[in-house]
mmCIF file of C-alpha atoms in Angstrom:
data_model
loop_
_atom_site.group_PDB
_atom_site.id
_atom_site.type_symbol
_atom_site.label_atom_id
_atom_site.label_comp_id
_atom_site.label_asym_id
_atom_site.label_seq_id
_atom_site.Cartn_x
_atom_site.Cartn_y
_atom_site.Cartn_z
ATOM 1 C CA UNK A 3 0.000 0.000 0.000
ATOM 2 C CA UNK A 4 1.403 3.596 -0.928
ATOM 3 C CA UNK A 5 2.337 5.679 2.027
ATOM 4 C CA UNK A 6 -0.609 8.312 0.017
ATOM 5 C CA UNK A 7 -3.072 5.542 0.452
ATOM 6 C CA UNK A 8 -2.195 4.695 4.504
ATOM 7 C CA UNK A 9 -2.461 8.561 4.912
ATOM 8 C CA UNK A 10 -5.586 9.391 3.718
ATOM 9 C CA UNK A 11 -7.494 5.914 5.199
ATOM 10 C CA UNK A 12 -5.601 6.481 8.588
ATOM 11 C CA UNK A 13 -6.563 9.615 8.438
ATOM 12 C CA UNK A 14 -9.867 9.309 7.807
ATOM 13 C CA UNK A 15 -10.177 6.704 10.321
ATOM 14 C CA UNK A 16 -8.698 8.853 13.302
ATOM 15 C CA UNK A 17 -10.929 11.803 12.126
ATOM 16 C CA UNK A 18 -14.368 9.606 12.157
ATOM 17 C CA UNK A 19 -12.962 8.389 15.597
ATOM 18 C CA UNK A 20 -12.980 11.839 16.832
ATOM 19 C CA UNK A 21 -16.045 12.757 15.316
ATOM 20 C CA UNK A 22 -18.228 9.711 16.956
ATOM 21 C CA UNK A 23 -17.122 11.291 20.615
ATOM 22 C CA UNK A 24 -18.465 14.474 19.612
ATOM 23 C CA UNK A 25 -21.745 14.585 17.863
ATOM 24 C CA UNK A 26 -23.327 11.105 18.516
ATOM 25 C CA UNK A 27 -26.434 13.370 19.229
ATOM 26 C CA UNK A 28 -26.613 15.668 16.963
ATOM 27 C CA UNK A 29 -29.511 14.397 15.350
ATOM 28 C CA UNK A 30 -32.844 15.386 16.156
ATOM 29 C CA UNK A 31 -36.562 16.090 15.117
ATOM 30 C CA UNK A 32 -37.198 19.524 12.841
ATOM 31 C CA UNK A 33 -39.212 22.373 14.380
ATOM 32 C CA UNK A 34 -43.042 21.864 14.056
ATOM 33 C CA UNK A 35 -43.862 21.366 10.070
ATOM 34 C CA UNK A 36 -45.697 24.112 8.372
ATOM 35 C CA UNK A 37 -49.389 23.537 7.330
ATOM 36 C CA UNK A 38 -50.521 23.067 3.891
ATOM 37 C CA UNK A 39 -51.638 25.527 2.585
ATOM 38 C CA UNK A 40 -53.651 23.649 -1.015
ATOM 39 C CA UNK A 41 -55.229 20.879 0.063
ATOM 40 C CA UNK A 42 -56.759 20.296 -3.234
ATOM 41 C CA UNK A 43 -53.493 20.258 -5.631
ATOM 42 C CA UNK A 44 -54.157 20.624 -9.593
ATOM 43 C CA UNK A 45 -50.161 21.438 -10.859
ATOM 44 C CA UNK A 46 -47.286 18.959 -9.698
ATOM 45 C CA UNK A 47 -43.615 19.558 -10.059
ATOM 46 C CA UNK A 48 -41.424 16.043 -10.141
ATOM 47 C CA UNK A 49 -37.629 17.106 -10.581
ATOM 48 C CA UNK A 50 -34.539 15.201 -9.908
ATOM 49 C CA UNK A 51 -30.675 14.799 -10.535
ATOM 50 C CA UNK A 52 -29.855 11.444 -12.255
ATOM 51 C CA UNK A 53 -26.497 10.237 -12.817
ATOM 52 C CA UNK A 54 -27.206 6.602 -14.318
ATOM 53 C CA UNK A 55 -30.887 6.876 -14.233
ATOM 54 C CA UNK A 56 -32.586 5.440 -10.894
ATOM 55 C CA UNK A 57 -33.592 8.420 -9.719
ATOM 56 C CA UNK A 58 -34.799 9.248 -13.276
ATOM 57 C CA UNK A 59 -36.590 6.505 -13.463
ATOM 58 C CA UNK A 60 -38.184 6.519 -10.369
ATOM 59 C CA UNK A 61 -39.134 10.199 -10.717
ATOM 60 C CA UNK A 62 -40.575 9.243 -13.956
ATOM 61 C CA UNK A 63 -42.810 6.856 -12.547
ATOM 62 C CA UNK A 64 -44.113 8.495 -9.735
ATOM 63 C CA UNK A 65 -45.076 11.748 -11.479
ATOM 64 C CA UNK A 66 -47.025 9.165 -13.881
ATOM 65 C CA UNK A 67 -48.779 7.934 -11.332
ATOM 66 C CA UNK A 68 -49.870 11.175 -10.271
ATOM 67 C CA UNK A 69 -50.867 12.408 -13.958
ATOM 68 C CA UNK A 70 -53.415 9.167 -13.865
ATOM 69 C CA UNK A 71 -55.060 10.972 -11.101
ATOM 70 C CA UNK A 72 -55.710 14.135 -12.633
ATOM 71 C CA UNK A 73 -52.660 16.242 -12.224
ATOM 72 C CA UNK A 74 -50.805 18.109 -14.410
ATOM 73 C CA UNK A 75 -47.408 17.029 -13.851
ATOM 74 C CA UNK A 76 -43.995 18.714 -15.208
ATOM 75 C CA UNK A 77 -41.201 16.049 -14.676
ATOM 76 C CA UNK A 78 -37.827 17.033 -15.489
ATOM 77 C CA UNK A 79 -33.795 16.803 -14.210
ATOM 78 C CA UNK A 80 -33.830 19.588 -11.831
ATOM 79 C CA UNK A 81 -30.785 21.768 -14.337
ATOM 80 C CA UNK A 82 -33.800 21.862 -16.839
ATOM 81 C CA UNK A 83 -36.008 23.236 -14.133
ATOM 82 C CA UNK A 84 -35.305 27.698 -12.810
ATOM 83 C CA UNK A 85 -35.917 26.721 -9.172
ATOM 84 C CA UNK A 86 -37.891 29.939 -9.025
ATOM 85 C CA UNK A 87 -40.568 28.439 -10.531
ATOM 86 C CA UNK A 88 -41.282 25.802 -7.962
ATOM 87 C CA UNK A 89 -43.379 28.273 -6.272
ATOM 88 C CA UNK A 90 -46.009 28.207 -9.416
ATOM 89 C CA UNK A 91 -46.112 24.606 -8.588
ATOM 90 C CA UNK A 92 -49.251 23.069 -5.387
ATOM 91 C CA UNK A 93 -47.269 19.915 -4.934
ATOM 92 C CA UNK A 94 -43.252 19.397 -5.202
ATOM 93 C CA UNK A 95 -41.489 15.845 -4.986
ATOM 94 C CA UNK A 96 -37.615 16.340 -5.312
ATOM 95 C CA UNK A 97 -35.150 13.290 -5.993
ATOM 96 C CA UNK A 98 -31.616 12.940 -5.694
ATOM 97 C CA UNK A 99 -28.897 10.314 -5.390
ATOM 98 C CA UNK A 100 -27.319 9.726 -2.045
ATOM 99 C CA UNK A 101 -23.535 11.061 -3.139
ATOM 100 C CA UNK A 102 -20.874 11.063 -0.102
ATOM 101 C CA UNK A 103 -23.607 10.256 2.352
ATOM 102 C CA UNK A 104 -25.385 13.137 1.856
ATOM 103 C CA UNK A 105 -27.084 15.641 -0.957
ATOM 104 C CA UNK A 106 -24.532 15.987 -4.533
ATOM 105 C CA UNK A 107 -23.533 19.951 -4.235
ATOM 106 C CA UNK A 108 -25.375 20.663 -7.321
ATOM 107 C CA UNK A 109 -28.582 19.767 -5.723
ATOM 108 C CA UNK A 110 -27.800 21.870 -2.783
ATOM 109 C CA UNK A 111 -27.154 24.611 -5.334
ATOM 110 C CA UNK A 112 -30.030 24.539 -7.046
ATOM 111 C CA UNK A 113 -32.656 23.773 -3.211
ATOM 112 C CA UNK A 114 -30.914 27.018 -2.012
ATOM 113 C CA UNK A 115 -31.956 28.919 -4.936
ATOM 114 C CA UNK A 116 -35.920 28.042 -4.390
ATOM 115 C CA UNK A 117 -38.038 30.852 -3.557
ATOM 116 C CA UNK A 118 -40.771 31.393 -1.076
ATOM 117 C CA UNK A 119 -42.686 28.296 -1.541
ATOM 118 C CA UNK A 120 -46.179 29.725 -0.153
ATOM 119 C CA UNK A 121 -46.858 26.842 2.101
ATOM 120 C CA UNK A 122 -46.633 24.333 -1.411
ATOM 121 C CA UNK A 123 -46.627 20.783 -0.595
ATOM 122 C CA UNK A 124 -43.066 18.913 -0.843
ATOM 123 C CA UNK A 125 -42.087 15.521 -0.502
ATOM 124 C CA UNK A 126 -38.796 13.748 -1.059
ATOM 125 C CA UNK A 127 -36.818 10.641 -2.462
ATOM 126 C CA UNK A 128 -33.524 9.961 -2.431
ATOM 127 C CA UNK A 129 -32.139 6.478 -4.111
ATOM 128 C CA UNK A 130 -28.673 4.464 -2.972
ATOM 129 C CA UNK A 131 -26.399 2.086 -3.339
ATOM 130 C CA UNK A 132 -26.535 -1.530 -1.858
ATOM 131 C CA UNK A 133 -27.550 -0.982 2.212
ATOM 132 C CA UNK A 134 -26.831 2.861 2.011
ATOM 133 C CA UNK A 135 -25.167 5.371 3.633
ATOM 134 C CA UNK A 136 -27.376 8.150 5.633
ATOM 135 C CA UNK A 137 -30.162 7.737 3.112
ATOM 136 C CA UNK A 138 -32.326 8.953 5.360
ATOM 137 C CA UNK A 139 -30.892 12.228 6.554
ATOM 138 C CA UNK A 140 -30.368 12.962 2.732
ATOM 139 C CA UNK A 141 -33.793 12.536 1.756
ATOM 140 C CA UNK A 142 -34.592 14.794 5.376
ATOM 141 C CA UNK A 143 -31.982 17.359 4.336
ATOM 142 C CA UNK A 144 -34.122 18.132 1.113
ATOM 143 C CA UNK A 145 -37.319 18.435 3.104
ATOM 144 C CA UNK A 146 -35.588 20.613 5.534
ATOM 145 C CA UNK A 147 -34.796 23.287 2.722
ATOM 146 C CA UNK A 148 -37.609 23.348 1.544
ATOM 147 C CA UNK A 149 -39.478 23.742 4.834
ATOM 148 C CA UNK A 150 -37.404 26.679 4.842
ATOM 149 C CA UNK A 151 -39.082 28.344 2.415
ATOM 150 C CA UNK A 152 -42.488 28.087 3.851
ATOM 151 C CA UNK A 153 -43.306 24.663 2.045
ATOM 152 C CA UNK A 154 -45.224 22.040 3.985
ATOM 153 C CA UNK A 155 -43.715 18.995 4.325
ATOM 154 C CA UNK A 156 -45.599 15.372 3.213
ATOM 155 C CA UNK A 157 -43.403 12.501 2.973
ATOM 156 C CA UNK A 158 -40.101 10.623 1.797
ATOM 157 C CA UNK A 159 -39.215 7.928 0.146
ATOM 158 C CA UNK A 160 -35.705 5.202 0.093
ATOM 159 C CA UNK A 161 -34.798 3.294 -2.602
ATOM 160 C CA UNK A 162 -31.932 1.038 -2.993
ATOM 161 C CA UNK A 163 -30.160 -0.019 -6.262
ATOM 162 C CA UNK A 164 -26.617 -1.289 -6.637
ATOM 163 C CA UNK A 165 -23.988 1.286 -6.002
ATOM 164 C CA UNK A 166 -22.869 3.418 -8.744
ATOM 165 C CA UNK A 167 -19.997 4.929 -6.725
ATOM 166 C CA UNK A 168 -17.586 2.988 -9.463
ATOM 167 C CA UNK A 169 -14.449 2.889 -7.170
ATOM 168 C CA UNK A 170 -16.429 -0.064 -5.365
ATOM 169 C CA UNK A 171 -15.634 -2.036 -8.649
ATOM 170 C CA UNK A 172 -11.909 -2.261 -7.320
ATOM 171 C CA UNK A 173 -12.005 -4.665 -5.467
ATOM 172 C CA UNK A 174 -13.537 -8.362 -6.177
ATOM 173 C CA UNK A 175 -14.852 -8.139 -2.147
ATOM 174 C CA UNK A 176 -16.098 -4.589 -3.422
ATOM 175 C CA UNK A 177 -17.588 -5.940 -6.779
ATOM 176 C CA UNK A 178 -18.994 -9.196 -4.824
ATOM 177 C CA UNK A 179 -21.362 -6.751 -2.601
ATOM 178 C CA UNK A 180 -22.311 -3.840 -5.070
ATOM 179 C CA UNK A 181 -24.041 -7.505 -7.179
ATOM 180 C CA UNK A 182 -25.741 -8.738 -4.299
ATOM 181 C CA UNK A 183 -28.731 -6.238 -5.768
ATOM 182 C CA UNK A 184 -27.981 -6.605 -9.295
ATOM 183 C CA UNK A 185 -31.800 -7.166 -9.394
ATOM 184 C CA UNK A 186 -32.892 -3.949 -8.450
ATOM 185 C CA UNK A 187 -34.809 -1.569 -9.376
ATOM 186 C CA UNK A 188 -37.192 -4.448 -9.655
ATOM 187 C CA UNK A 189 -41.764 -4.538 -9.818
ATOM 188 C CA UNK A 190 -41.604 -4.737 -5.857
ATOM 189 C CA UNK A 191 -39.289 -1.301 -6.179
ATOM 190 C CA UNK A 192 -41.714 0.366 -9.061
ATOM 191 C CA UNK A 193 -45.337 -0.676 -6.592
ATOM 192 C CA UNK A 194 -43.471 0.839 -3.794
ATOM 193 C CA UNK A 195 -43.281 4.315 -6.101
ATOM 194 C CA UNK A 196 -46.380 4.319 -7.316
ATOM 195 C CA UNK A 197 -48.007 3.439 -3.696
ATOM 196 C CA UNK A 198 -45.571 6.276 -2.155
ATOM 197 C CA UNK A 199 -46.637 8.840 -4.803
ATOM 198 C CA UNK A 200 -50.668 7.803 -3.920
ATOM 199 C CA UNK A 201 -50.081 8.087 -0.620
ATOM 200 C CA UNK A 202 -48.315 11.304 -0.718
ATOM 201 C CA UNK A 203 -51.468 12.567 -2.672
ATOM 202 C CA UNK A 204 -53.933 11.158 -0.572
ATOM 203 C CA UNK A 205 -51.789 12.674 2.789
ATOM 204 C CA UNK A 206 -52.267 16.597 0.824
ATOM 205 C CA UNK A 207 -55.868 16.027 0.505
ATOM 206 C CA UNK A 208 -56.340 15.250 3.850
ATOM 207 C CA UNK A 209 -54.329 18.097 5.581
ATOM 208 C CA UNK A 210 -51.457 15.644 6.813
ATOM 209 C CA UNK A 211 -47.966 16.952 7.483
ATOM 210 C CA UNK A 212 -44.828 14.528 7.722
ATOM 211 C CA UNK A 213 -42.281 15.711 10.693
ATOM 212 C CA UNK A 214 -38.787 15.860 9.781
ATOM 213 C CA UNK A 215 -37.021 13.500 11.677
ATOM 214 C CA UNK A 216 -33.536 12.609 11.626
ATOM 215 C CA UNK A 217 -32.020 9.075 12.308
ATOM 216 C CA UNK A 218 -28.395 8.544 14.008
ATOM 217 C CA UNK A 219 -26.058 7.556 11.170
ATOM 218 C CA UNK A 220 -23.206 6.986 11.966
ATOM 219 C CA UNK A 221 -22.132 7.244 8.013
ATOM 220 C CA UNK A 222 -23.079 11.111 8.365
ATOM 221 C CA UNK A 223 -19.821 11.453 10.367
ATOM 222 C CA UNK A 224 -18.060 11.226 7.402
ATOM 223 C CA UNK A 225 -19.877 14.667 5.903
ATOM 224 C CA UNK A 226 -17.635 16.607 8.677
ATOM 225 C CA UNK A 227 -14.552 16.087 6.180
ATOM 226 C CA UNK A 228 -14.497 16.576 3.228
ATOM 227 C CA UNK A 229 -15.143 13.640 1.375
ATOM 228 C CA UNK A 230 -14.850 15.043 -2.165
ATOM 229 C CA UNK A 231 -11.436 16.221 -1.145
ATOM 230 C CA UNK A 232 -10.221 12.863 0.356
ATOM 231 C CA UNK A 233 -11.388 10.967 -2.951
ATOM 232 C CA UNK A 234 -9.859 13.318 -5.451
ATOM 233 C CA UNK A 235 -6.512 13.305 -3.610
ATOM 234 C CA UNK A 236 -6.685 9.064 -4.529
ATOM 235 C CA UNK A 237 -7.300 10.164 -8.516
ATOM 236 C CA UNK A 238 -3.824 10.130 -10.153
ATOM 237 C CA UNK A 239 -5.500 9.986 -13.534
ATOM 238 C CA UNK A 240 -9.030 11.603 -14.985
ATOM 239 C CA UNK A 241 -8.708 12.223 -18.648
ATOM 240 C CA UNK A 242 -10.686 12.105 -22.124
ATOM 241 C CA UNK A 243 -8.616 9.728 -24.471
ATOM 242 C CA UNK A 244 -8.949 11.583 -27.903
ATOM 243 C CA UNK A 245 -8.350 8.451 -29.968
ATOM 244 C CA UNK A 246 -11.069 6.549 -28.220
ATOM 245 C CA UNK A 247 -13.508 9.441 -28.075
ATOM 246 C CA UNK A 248 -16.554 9.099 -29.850
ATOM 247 C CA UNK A 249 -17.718 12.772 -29.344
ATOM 248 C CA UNK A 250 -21.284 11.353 -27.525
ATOM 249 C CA UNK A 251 -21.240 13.958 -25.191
ATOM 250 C CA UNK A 252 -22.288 11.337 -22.709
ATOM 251 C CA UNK A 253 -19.893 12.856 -20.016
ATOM 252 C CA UNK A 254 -20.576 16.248 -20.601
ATOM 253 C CA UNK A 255 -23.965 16.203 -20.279
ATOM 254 C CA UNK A 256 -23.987 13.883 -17.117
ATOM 255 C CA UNK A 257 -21.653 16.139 -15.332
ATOM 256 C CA UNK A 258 -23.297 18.034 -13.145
ATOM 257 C CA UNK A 259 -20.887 21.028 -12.216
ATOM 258 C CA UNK A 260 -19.700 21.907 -15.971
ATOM 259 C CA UNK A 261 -16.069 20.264 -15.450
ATOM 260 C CA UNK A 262 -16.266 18.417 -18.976
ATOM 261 C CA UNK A 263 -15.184 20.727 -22.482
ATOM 262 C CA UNK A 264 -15.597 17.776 -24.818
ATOM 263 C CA UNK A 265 -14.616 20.304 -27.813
ATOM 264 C CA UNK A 266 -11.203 20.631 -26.001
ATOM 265 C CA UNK A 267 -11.136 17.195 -24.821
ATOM 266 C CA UNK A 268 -10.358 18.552 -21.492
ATOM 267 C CA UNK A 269 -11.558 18.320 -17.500
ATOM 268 C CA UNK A 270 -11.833 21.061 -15.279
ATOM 269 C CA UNK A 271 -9.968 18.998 -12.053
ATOM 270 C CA UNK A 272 -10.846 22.089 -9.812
ATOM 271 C CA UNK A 273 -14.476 21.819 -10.586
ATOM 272 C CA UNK A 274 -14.795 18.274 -10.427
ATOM 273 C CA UNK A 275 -17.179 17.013 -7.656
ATOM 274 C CA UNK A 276 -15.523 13.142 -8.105
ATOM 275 C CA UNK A 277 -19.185 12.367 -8.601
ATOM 276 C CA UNK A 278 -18.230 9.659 -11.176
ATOM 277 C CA UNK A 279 -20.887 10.385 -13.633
ATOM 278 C CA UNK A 280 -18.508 10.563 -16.629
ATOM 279 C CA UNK A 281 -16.656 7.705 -16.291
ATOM 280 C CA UNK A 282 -19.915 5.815 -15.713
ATOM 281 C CA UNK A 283 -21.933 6.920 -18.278
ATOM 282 C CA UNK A 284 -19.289 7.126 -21.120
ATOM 283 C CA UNK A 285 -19.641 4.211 -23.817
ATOM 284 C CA UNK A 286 -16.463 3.613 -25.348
ATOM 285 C CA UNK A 287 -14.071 4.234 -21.834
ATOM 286 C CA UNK A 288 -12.242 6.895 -23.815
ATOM 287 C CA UNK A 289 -13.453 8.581 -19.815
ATOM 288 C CA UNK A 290 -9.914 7.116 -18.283
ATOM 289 C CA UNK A 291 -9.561 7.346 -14.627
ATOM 290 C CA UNK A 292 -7.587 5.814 -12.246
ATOM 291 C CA UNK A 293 -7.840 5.639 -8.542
ATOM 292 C CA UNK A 294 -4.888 4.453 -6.477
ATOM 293 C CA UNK A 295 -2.882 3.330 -9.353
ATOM 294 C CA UNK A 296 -5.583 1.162 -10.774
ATOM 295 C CA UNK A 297 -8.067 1.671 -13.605
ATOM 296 C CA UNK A 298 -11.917 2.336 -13.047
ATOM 297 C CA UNK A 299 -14.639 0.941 -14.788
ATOM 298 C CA UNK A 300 -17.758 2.652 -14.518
ATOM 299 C CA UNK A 301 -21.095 1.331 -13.902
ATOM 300 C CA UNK A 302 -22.624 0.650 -17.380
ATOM 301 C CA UNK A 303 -19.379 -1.074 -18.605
ATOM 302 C CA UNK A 304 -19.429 -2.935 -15.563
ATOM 303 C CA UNK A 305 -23.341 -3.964 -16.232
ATOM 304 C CA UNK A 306 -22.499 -4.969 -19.566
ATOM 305 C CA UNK A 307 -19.481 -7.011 -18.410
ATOM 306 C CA UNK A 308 -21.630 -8.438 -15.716
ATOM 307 C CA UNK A 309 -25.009 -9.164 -17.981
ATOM 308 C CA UNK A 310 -27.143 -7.109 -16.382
ATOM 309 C CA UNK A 311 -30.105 -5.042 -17.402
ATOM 310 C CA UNK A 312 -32.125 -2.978 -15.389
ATOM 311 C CA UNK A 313 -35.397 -3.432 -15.153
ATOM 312 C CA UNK A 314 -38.093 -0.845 -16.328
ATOM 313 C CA UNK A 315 -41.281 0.252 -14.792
ATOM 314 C CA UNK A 316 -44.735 -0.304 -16.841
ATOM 315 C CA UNK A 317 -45.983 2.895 -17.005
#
């Protein structure tokens, strides 16, 4: 092992170690949830970030679900979406990905540019990899901004997938774990969406609120330092291969901080969040990372090297 590699997990290790002494209870329940203020919604906003596509697809779903009941529903990734607009909106339900055990920084971006929300009803999802990592407290933290801004809060939803976090692929201990739920998203998953978006629905109608409370995680710990940082000191290599480069845009589109100038065939290192959405989504691997020495493979080369296809909701 380098002496890079013993610094940054020792490191690490010592720093959670302190942290667990000092904030094992920090977590508690939100100040009394606002009322709602439509209990008869008509207009629905659905918006997500999606990196490989289960929050996509969940998002998808649900706001279907709701669209068979009557409303009119604008689904959408959340950088198509002027957060000031969520206020036009009677009902909100905002997805993310759980990325280093808590919200991705462009979805904190764009939740901290909503306006007043004039007592609109949100709910939240958040999906994750294998058992998670603070799952909950993510999908809180979103209902917590929003409660902010004067919306009432109405619900959240988990869902698990495998992890996407392509580092995991490493390792054949780390590869053996992430396919242990190489079957979901599966129909039990999709009912679970559709009953969670009813419910959330039938909850507005009837005037009920959903506190905000948080759960001890002990994975939220590892928030306190800079996780981002850590990760991208382990990246010795994060480059676009011209001669492999197919000129897709896969990883320029997918990135969610604007890191990626395909034209130049160049990455912004300062920018990057280490959110691994280019190297996962691009088709050819002209993406080229390495981590510790040793080369990534991102999650739909790694599905197509493992057989897998994931499973799509009937809508």
């Amino acid at each position: 092992m380098s002496s890079r590699r013993k610094f940054i997990i020792g490191s690490t290790a010592v720093l959670g170690g302190v942290a667990a002494g000092a904030h094992l209870s920090s977590c508690s329940a939100h100040d009394a949830p606002r009322a709602i203020g439509n209990t008869d919604p008509k207009t629905a906003l659905v918006a997500w970030y999606s990196q490989t596509g289960h929050t996509a697809r969940m998002g998808k779903l649900m706001a279907q679900t709701w669209r068979a009941a009557g409303l009119e529903v604008l689904a959408s990734d959340i950088r198509k979406v002027d957060p000031q607009q969520a206020a036009q909106y009677d009902l909100l339900l905002l997805g993310a990905p759980v990325n280093f055990m808590d919200l991705p920084p462009n979805v904190l971006q764009w939740l901290d540019r909503l306006p007043d929300l004039g007592k609109s009803a949100c709910a939240s999802y958040v999906t994750y990899g294998n058992d998670g990592h603070n799952e909950h407290n993510t999908a809180c933290h979103i209902l917590e901004i929003a409660a902010e801004r004067g919306a009432a809060t109405v619900g959240m939803e988990l869902f698990s997938n495998m992890n996407t976090f392509s580092p995991f692929y490493l390792t054949q201990s780390g590869l053996k774990r992430v396919l242990r739920y190489r079957n979901l998203p599966d129909e039990q998953q999709f009912e679970r969406a559709r009953n969670f978006a009813a419910d959330v629905l039938q909850a507005v109608r009837a005037g009920r609120i959903t506190p905000i409370e948080h759960k001890f995680d002990i994975a939220a710990l590892g928030t306190m330092f800079a996780p981002v940082w850590w990760t991208k000191q382990a990246i010795n290599l994060h480059r676009i291969d011209p001669e492999t480069c197919i000129e897709c845009g896969a990883c320029q589109d997918k990135c969610p901080v604007g890191a990626i100038d395909l034209a130049a065939r160049s990455i912004d290192h300062d920018k990057c969040i280490a959110c691994m959405g280019c190297v996962n989504n691009c088709p050819t691997t002209a993406l080229e990372m390495e981590l510790f020495g040793r080369r990534v493979t991102g999650f739909k080369r790694m599905c197509e090297q493992q057989d897998i296809v994931i499973a799509e909701p009937e809508v």
